[in-house]
Short mmCIF file of C-alpha atoms in Angstrom, two decimals:
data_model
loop_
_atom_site.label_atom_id
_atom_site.label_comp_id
_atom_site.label_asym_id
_atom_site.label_seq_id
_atom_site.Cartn_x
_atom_site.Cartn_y
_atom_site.Cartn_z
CA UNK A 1 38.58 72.49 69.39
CA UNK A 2 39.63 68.96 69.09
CA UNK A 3 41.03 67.12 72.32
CA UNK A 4 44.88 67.51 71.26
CA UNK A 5 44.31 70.82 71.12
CA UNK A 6 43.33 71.43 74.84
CA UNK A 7 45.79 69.39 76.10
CA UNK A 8 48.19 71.49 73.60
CA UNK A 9 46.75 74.35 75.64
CA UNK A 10 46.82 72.98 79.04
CA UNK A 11 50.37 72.02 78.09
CA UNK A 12 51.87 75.27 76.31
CA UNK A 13 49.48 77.79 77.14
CA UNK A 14 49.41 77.24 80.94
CA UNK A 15 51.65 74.43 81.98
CA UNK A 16 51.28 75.03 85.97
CA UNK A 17 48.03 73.25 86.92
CA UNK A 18 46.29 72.76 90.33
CA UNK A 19 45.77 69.15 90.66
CA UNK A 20 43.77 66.69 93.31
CA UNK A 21 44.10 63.56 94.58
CA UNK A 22 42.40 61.95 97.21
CA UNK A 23 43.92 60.74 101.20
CA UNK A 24 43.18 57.92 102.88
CA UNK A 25 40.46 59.24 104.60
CA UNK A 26 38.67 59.99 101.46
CA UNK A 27 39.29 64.08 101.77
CA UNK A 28 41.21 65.81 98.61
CA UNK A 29 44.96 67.52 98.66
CA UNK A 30 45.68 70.10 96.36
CA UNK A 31 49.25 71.01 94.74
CA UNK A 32 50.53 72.50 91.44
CA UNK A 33 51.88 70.36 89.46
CA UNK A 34 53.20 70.90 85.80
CA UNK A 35 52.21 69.20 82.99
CA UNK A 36 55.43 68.78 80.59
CA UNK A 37 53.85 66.95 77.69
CA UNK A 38 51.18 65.49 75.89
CA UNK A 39 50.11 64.10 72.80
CA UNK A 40 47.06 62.95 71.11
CA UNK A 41 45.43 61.19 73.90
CA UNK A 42 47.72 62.04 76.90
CA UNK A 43 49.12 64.30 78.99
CA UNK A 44 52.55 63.87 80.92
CA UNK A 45 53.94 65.29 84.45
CA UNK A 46 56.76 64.12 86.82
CA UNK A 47 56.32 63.59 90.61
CA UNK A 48 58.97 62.34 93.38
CA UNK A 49 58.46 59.33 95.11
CA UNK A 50 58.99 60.41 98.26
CA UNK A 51 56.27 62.57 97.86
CA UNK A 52 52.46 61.84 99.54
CA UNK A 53 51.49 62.86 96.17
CA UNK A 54 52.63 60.16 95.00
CA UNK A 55 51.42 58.09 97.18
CA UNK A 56 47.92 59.01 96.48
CA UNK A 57 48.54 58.57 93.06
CA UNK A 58 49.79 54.89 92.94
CA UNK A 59 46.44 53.85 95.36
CA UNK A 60 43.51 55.57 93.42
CA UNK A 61 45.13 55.50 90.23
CA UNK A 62 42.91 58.77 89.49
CA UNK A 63 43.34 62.73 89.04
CA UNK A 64 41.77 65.66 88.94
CA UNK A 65 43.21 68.81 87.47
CA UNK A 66 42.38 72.61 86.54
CA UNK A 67 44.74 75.10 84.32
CA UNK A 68 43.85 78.54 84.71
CA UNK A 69 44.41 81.28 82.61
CA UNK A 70 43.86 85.04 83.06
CA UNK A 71 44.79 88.38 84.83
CA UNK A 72 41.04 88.07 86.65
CA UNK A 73 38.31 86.49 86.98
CA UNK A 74 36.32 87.95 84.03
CA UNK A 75 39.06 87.51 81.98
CA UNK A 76 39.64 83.80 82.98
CA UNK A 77 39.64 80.41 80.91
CA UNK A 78 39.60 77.37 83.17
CA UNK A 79 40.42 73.83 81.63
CA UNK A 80 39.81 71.03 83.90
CA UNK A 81 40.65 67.50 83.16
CA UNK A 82 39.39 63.93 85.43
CA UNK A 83 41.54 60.85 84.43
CA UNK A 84 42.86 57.69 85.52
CA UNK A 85 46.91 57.78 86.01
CA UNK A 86 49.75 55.57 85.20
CA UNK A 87 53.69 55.63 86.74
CA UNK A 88 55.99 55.12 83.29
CA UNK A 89 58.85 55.11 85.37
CA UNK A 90 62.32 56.68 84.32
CA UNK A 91 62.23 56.54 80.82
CA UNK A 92 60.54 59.82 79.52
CA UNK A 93 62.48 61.75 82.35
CA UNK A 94 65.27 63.08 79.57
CA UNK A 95 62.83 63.99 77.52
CA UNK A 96 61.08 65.66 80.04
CA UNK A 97 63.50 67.63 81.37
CA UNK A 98 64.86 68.69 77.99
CA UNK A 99 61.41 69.85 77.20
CA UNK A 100 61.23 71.47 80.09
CA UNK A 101 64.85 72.95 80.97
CA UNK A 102 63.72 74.89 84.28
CA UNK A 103 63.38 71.29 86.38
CA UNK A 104 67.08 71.60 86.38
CA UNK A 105 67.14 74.35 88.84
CA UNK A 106 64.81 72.42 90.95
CA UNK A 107 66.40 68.86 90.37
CA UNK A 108 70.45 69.91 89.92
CA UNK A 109 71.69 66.65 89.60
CA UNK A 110 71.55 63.71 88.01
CA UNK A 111 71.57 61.48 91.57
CA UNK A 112 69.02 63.80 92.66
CA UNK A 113 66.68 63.25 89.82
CA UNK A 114 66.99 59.35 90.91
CA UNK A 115 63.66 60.87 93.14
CA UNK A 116 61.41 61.64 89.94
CA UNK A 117 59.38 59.14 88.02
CA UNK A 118 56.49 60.23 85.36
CA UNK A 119 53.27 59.81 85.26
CA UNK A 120 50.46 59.93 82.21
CA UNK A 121 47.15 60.59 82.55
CA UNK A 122 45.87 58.54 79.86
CA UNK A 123 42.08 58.95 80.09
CA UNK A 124 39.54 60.56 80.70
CA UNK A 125 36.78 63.63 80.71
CA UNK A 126 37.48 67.64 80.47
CA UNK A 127 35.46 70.97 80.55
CA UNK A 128 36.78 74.15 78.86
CA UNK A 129 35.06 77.11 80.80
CA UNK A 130 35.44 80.47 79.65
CA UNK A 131 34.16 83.21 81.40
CA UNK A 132 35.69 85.84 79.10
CA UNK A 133 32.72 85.31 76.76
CA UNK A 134 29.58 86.73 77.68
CA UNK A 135 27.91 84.93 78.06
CA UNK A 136 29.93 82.62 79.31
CA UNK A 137 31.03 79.64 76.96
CA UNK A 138 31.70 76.41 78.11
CA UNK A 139 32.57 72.79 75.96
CA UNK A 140 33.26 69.23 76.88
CA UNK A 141 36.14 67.03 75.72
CA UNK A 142 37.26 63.80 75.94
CA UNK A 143 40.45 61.25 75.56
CA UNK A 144 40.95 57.78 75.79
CA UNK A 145 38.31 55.11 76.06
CA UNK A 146 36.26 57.40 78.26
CA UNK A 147 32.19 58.58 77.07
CA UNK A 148 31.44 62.04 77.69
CA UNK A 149 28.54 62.48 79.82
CA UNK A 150 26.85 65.09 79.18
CA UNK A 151 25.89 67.19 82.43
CA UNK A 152 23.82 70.02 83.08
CA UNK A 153 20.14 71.61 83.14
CA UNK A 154 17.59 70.07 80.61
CA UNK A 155 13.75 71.67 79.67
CA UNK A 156 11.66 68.51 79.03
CA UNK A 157 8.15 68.29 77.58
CA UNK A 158 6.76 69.11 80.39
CA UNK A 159 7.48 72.97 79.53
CA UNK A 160 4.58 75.14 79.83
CA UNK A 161 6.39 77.86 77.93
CA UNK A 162 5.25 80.63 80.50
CA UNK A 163 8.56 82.28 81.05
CA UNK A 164 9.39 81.72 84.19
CA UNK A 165 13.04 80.63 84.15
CA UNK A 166 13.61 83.56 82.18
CA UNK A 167 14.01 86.62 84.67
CA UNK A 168 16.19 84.11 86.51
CA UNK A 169 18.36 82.91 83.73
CA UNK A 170 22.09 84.87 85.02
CA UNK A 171 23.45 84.42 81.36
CA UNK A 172 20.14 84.24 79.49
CA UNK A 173 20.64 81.39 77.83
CA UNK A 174 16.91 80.15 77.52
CA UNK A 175 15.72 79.59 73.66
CA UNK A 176 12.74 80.50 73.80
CA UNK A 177 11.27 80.14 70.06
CA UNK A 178 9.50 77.08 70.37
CA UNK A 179 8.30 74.86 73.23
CA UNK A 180 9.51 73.50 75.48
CA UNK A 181 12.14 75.36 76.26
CA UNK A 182 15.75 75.21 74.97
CA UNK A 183 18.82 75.78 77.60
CA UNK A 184 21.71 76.42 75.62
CA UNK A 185 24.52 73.93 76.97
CA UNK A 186 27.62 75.96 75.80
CA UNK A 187 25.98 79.08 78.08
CA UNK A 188 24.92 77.53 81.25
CA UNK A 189 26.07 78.50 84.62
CA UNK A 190 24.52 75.37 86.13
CA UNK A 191 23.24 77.42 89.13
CA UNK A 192 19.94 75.37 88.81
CA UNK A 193 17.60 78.83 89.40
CA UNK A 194 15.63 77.40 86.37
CA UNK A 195 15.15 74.27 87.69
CA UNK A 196 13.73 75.59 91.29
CA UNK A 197 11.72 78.56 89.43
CA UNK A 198 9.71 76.44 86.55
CA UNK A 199 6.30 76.35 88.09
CA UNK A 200 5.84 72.59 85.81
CA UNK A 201 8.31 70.93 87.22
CA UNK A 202 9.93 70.48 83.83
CA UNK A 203 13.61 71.48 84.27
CA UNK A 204 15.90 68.20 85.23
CA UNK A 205 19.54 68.21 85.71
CA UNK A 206 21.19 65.15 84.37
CA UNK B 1 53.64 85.67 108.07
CA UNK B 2 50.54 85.55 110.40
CA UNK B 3 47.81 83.20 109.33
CA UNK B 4 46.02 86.30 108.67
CA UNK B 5 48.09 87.37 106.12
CA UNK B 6 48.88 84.43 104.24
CA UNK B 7 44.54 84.31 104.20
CA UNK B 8 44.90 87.98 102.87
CA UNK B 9 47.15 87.28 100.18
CA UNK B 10 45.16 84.44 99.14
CA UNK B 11 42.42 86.94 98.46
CA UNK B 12 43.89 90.12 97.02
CA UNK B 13 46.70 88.93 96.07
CA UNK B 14 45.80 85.79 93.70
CA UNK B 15 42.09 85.61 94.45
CA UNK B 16 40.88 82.50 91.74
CA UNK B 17 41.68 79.51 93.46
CA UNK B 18 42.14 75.93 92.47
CA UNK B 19 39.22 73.95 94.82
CA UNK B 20 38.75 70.15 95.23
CA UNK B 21 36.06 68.34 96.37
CA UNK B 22 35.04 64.25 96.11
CA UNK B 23 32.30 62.51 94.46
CA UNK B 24 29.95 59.76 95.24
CA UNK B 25 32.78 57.84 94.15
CA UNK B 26 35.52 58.69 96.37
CA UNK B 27 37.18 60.20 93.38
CA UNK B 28 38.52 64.24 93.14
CA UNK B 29 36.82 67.07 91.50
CA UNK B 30 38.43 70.30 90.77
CA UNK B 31 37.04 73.89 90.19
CA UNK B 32 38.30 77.75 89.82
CA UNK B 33 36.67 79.34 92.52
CA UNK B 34 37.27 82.98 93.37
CA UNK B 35 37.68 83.58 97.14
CA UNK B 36 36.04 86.69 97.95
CA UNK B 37 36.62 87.74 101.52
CA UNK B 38 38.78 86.87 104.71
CA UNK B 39 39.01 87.26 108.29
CA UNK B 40 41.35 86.31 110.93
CA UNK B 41 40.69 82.93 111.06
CA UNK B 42 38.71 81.84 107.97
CA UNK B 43 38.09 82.73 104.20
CA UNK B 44 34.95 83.50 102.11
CA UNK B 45 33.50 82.28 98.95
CA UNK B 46 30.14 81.91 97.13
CA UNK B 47 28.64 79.16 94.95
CA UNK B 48 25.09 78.27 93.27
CA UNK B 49 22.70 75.39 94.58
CA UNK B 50 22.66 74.41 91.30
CA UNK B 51 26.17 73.15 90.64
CA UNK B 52 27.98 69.79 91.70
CA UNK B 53 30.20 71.52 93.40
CA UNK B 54 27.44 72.25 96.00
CA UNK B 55 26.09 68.78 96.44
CA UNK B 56 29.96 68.03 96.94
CA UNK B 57 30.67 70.47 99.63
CA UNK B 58 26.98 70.08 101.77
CA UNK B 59 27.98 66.03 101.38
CA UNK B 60 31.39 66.50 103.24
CA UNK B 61 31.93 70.09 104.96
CA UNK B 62 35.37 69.77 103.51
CA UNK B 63 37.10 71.47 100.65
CA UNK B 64 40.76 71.68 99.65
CA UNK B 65 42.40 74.36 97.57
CA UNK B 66 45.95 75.62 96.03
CA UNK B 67 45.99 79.08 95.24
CA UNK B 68 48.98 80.32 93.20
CA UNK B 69 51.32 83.28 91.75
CA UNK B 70 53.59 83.90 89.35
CA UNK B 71 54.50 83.93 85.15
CA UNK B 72 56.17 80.56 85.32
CA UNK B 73 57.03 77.88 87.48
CA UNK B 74 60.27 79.06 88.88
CA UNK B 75 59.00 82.48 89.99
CA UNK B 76 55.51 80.54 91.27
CA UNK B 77 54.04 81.06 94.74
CA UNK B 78 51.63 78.25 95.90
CA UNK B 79 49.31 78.48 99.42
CA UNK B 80 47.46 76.05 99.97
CA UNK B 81 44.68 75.17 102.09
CA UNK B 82 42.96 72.09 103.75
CA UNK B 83 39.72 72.81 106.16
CA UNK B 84 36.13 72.84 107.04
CA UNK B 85 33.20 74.56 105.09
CA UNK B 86 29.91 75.80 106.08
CA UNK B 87 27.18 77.08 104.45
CA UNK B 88 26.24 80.34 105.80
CA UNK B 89 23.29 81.12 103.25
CA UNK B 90 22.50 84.79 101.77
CA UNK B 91 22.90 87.03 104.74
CA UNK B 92 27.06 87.58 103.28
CA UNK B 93 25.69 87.88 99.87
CA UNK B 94 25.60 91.27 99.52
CA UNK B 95 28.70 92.56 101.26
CA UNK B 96 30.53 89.80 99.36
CA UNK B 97 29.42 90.97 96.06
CA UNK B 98 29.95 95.16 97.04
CA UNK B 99 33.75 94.00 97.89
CA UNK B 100 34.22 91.80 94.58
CA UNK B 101 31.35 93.93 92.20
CA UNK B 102 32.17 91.94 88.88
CA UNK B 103 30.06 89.03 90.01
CA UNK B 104 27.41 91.63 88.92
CA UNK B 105 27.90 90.53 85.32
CA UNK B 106 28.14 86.74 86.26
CA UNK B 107 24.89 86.97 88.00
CA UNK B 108 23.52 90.45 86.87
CA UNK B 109 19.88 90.58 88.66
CA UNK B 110 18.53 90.00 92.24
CA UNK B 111 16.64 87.68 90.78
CA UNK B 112 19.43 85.96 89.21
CA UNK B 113 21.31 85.89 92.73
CA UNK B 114 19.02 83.59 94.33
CA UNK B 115 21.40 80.56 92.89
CA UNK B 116 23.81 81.41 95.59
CA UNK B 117 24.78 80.54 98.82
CA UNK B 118 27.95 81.78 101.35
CA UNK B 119 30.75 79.23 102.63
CA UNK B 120 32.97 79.95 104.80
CA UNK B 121 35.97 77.68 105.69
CA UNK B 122 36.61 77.68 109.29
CA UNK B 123 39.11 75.92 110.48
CA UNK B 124 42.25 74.29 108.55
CA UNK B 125 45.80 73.87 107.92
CA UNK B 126 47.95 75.94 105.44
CA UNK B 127 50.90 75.60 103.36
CA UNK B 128 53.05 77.97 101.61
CA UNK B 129 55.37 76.76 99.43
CA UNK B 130 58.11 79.52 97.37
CA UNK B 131 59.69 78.51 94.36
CA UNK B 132 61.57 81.59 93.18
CA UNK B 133 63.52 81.61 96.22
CA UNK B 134 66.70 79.17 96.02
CA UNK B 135 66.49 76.53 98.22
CA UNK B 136 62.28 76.85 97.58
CA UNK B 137 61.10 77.70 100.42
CA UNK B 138 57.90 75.95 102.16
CA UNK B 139 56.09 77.23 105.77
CA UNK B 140 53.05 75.48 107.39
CA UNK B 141 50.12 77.61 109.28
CA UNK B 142 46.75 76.77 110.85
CA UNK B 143 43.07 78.55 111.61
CA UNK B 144 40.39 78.06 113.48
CA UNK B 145 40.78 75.08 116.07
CA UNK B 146 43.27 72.70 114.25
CA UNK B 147 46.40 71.62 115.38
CA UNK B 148 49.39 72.05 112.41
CA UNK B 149 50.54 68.18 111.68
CA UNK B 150 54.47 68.70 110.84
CA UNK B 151 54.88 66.52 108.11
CA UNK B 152 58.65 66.26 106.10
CA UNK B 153 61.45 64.19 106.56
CA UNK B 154 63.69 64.09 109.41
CA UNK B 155 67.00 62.81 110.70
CA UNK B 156 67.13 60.65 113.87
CA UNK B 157 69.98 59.13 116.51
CA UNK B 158 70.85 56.13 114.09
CA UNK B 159 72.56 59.04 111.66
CA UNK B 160 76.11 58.02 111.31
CA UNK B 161 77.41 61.33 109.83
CA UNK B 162 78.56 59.38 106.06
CA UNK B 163 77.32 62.18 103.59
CA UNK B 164 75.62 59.78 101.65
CA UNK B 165 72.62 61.87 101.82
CA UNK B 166 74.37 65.12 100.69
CA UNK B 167 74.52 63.89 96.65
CA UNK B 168 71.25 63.05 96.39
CA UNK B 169 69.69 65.89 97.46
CA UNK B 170 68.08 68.23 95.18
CA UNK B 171 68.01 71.51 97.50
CA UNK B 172 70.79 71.01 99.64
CA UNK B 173 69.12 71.64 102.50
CA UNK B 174 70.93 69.15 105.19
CA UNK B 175 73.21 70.53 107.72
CA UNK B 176 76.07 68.54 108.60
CA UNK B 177 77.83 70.79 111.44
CA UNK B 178 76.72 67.85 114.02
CA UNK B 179 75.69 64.44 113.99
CA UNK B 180 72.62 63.79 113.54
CA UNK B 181 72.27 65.95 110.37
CA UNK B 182 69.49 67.75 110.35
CA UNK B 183 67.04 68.52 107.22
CA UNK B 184 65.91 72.14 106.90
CA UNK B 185 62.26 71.65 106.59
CA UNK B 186 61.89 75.15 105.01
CA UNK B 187 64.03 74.06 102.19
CA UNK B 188 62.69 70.52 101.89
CA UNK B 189 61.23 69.08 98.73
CA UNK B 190 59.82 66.22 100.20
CA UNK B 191 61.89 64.50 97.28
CA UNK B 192 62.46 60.59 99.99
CA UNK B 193 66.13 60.72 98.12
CA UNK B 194 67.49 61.28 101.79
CA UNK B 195 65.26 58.39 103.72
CA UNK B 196 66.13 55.90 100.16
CA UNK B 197 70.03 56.80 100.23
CA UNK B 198 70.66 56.50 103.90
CA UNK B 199 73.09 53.45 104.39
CA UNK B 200 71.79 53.55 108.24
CA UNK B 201 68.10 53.93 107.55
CA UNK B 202 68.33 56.96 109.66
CA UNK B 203 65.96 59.27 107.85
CA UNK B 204 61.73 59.25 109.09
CA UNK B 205 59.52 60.39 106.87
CA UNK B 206 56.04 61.36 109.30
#
């Protein structure tokens, strides 16, 4: 999928997200949050001010997020998204609200909706995980001016080929037709039982 | 509710949670992690060695999560939870996966299992926060050794009874049958529309 589309998703498909920020004594606070709106590069939500959400928000500038989807766990797609965070103000709050006619019930009035101001995440990295798949799939997105690093469990040339990591593999996602080794990326757990099993020393996790 | 219970509905009732963690950076990292077992004062949940997320939670002993219910925002249920972790190692590892038995086909062999590891999270604050009832409705509750910090918005002596307060608020959750007013804190956004309106700078946020 291209990036639009998994914000599309996060947006449409889920819309109630778990996000984190970060207090001042550097541990994390959770809350749902929904995200009303996105578009190419973006996606859009509305806080209050008086909120120590937003408080968080305004210092680090950053968030983290995961939308969940599914009646259980096996049945589960998890998109997560880490960005940096702007405040836009009032402007996109009609817009918003029209798009999302619900935050009426919560915000009434139009003095009481002097509280909300919206916020776009404008950058940054995201993992689609899908544990629906077996074996499990997972992909890596981007937006913005943000790289995608790629993370995860590597074979090097150091592969002996003897097997090893195989028995241990949970998703069995080890290519094993040539040497070294080949994990496949879009399968891997990252539960590093590769990496402490190879008897060469050639698994590294990047 | 009992602490207890809200711990037990976080586990059979919603069970895939929302976690955070921080990075070397200071910055949040979320997760869906499934939590898999509770007890009067603390919940369960596994991970591999392998992952970040491990790293994350050995670095700090601290983890942060929002677990939530519902089809759509206005019929949502949110708990969420702020504490300590340990790591308890394997010795839970087998009861854990005989109460939740579809790990088997995340991590289908003995060999496979090695990866993981028990944490337990010990001691913490709660918070429950309703939004299908009308006002929402929020609650606080605490485990383990830790004191619950009452955080909100509150009314003090310089209240001079005006009203101004009443318009702006989105739940209307003040009472006004004496002077001070006083905010319902189980009804309470945490909007600041109240503390910003107040002609007599009467309202505290702590």
């Amino acid at each position: 999928m291209e990036t639009k589309e998994y914000l599309k998703y996060i947006v449409e498909e889920i819309h109630t997200t778990i996000v984190a920020t970060v207090d001042d004594e550097g541990l994390p606070v959770t809350a749902a949050i929904d995200m009303m709106d996105y578009d190419n590069d973006s996606l859009y939500f509305l806080t209050a001010k008086g909120k120590g959400f937003y408080d968080r928000l305004t210092k680090r500038q950053f968030l983290a997020l995961t939308a969940m989807k599914g009646e259980d766990t096996m049945s589960s797609i998890a998109v997560s998204i880490r960005g940096k965070v702007r405040d836009l103000g009032h402007d996109k709050i009609p817009e918003l609200f029209k798009k999302n006619p619900y935050m009426h019930q919560i915000y009434p009035t139009e003095e009481s909706m002097k509280a909300l101001t919206v916020f776009q995440i404008y950058e940054g990295t995201g993992e689609w995980f899908d544990l629906s798949k077996k074996p499990i799939e997972r992909a890596s997105f981007n937006f913005g001016k943000v790289e995608i690093k790629r993370e995860g469990y590597f074979v090097t040339d150091n592969c002996i080929g003897c097997g090893s990591c195989l028995s241990v593999c949970p998703q069995s996602c080890i290519i094993t037709t040539g040497i070294p080794y080949v994990i496949e990326q879009e399968h891997c757990l990252h539960c590093g039982n590769c990496l402490n099993t190879c008897p060469a020393g050639a698994v590294v996790r990047r």
